[in-house]
mmCIF file of C-alpha atoms in Angstrom:
data_model
loop_
_atom_site.group_PDB
_atom_site.id
_atom_site.type_symbol
_atom_site.label_atom_id
_atom_site.label_comp_id
_atom_site.label_asym_id
_atom_site.label_seq_id
_atom_site.Cartn_x
_atom_site.Cartn_y
_atom_site.Cartn_z
ATOM 1 C CA MET A 1 -38.722 -40.655 -13.733
ATOM 2 C CA THR A 2 -34.942 -40.305 -12.603
ATOM 3 C CA GLU A 3 -34.158 -42.331 -9.833
ATOM 4 C CA ILE A 4 -31.675 -41.197 -7.228
ATOM 5 C CA ASN A 5 -28.473 -42.843 -6.617
ATOM 6 C CA PRO A 6 -27.662 -41.519 -2.771
ATOM 7 C CA THR A 7 -24.932 -43.907 -3.459
ATOM 8 C CA SER A 8 -23.030 -41.506 -6.532
ATOM 9 C CA GLU A 9 -20.390 -38.911 -4.934
ATOM 10 C CA PRO A 10 -20.623 -35.174 -6.353
ATOM 11 C CA LYS A 11 -18.467 -34.328 -9.325
ATOM 12 C CA PRO A 12 -15.274 -32.455 -7.590
ATOM 13 C CA GLN A 13 -15.232 -28.867 -7.930
ATOM 14 C CA ALA A 14 -12.196 -27.244 -9.030
ATOM 15 C CA SER A 15 -10.194 -25.775 -6.987
ATOM 16 C CA GLY A 16 -9.186 -21.771 -6.762
ATOM 17 C CA ASN A 17 -6.301 -20.448 -4.968
ATOM 18 C CA GLY A 18 -7.953 -17.637 -2.536
ATOM 19 C CA LEU A 19 -4.663 -16.047 -1.465
ATOM 20 C CA ALA A 20 -3.334 -15.797 -4.865
ATOM 21 C CA VAL A 21 -6.517 -13.565 -6.037
ATOM 22 C CA ALA A 22 -6.924 -11.880 -2.505
ATOM 23 C CA ALA A 23 -2.092 -11.291 -2.653
ATOM 24 C CA LEU A 24 -3.487 -9.645 -6.147
ATOM 25 C CA THR A 25 -6.550 -7.416 -5.317
ATOM 26 C CA ILE A 26 -4.685 -6.275 -2.269
ATOM 27 C CA GLY A 27 -1.854 -5.267 -3.681
ATOM 28 C CA ILE A 28 -4.018 -3.536 -6.523
ATOM 29 C CA ILE A 29 -5.964 -1.567 -3.475
ATOM 30 C CA GLY A 30 -2.022 -1.067 -1.780
ATOM 31 C CA SER A 31 -0.548 0.250 -5.058
ATOM 32 C CA LEU A 32 -3.618 3.238 -5.644
ATOM 33 C CA PHE A 33 -3.032 4.244 -1.579
ATOM 34 C CA GLY A 34 0.687 4.451 -2.162
ATOM 35 C CA VAL A 35 -0.022 6.990 -5.226
ATOM 36 C CA ILE A 36 -2.578 9.116 -2.352
ATOM 37 C CA PRO A 37 -0.911 11.369 -0.205
ATOM 38 C CA LEU A 38 -1.525 10.438 3.149
ATOM 39 C CA THR A 39 -1.679 7.723 2.736
ATOM 40 C CA PHE A 40 1.018 5.578 2.877
ATOM 41 C CA PHE A 41 1.232 3.655 6.236
ATOM 42 C CA LEU A 42 -1.802 2.302 4.700
ATOM 43 C CA ALA A 43 0.230 1.175 1.445
ATOM 44 C CA TRP A 44 2.314 0.047 3.754
ATOM 45 C CA ILE A 45 0.434 -2.699 5.826
ATOM 46 C CA LEU A 46 -1.853 -4.181 2.415
ATOM 47 C CA GLY A 47 1.736 -4.011 0.470
ATOM 48 C CA ILE A 48 2.793 -6.601 3.458
ATOM 49 C CA LEU A 49 -0.062 -8.334 3.507
ATOM 50 C CA ALA A 50 0.286 -8.728 -0.593
ATOM 51 C CA VAL A 51 3.868 -10.191 -0.301
ATOM 52 C CA VAL A 52 2.748 -12.829 2.247
ATOM 53 C CA PHE A 53 0.055 -13.474 0.598
ATOM 54 C CA GLY A 54 1.828 -13.577 -3.081
ATOM 55 C CA ALA A 55 4.242 -16.433 -2.285
ATOM 56 C CA VAL A 56 2.007 -18.234 -0.053
ATOM 57 C CA GLY A 57 -0.189 -18.618 -3.097
ATOM 58 C CA ARG A 58 2.744 -19.487 -5.253
ATOM 59 C CA ARG A 59 2.833 -22.369 -3.678
ATOM 60 C CA ARG A 60 -0.255 -23.744 -5.040
ATOM 61 C CA PRO A 61 -0.695 -25.210 -8.851
ATOM 62 C CA VAL A 62 -3.181 -23.141 -9.155
ATOM 63 C CA GLY A 63 -3.103 -18.988 -9.414
ATOM 64 C CA LYS A 64 1.022 -19.234 -9.751
ATOM 65 C CA THR A 65 -0.207 -16.284 -12.603
ATOM 66 C CA MET A 66 -2.186 -14.031 -9.925
ATOM 67 C CA ALA A 67 0.129 -15.233 -7.075
ATOM 68 C CA THR A 68 3.139 -13.299 -8.824
ATOM 69 C CA TRP A 69 1.375 -9.993 -9.558
ATOM 70 C CA GLY A 70 -0.023 -9.793 -6.426
ATOM 71 C CA LEU A 71 3.682 -10.439 -5.252
ATOM 72 C CA VAL A 72 5.039 -7.741 -7.332
ATOM 73 C CA LEU A 73 2.059 -5.506 -6.816
ATOM 74 C CA GLY A 74 2.721 -5.760 -2.861
ATOM 75 C CA ILE A 75 6.309 -5.247 -2.851
ATOM 76 C CA LEU A 76 5.419 -2.006 -5.543
ATOM 77 C CA SER A 77 3.021 -0.518 -3.007
ATOM 78 C CA ILE A 78 5.909 -1.091 0.045
ATOM 79 C CA GLY A 79 8.237 1.561 -2.515
ATOM 80 C CA LEU A 80 5.370 3.509 -3.130
ATOM 81 C CA GLY A 81 4.918 4.089 1.005
ATOM 82 C CA ILE A 82 9.006 4.806 2.213
ATOM 83 C CA VAL A 83 9.417 7.208 -1.197
ATOM 84 C CA GLY A 84 5.145 8.984 0.588
ATOM 85 C CA VAL A 85 6.753 9.148 3.401
ATOM 86 C CA VAL A 86 10.211 10.522 2.535
ATOM 87 C CA ALA A 87 8.648 13.240 0.727
ATOM 88 C CA ILE A 88 6.190 13.609 3.493
ATOM 89 C CA ASP A 89 9.244 14.124 5.355
ATOM 90 C CA ARG A 90 10.793 17.066 2.741
ATOM 91 C CA ALA A 91 7.615 18.627 2.870
ATOM 92 C CA VAL A 92 7.582 19.144 6.521
ATOM 93 C CA ASP A 93 10.973 19.836 6.122
ATOM 94 C CA GLU A 94 10.632 22.763 4.204
ATOM 95 C CA PHE A 95 7.577 23.936 5.436
ATOM 96 C CA LYS A 96 9.362 24.544 8.681
ATOM 97 C CA GLU A 97 11.813 26.049 7.019
ATOM 98 C CA ASP A 98 9.376 28.753 5.523
ATOM 99 C CA ILE A 99 7.766 29.002 9.027
ATOM 100 C CA ASP A 100 11.515 29.885 10.760
ATOM 101 C CA ASP A 101 11.915 32.098 7.772
ATOM 102 C CA ILE A 102 9.147 34.080 8.598
ATOM 103 C CA PHE A 103 9.548 34.472 12.604
ATOM 104 C CA ASP A 104 13.287 36.051 11.914
ATOM 105 C CA GLU A 105 12.193 38.516 9.478
ATOM 106 C CA ILE A 106 9.279 39.585 11.578
ATOM 107 C CA SER A 107 11.379 39.620 13.797
ATOM 108 C CA GLU A 108 14.688 41.807 11.765
ATOM 109 C CA ASP A 109 11.362 43.915 11.553
ATOM 110 C CA ILE A 110 10.356 44.567 14.620
ATOM 111 C CA GLU A 111 14.548 46.099 15.334
ATOM 112 C CA GLU A 112 14.292 47.762 12.764
ATOM 113 C CA ILE A 113 11.264 49.941 14.606
ATOM 114 C CA GLU A 114 13.085 50.030 18.099
#
């Protein structure tokens, strides 16, 4: 029969880097939102979180590579968010100009009829 020694200490578990995992996961998701139209604002938010988690995660001795990739993907997410906002802004401006052109043509046609 095996006796259990109550004074034995439990084996220490290997500590991970949860912030590195969070940074990498959020960076990947943020990058995906960065390439999906009209979800660029989510890419900004997730990108900022990934940068913060990645920067803090790099200070820990475990998981520095994962934290670095999370940081890089966070920066990429922010960049994709900026590109997306610029693209949407240009598309809206072009649409507005096209609508103005249509109304100008209609008003010219009405003046010709009168």
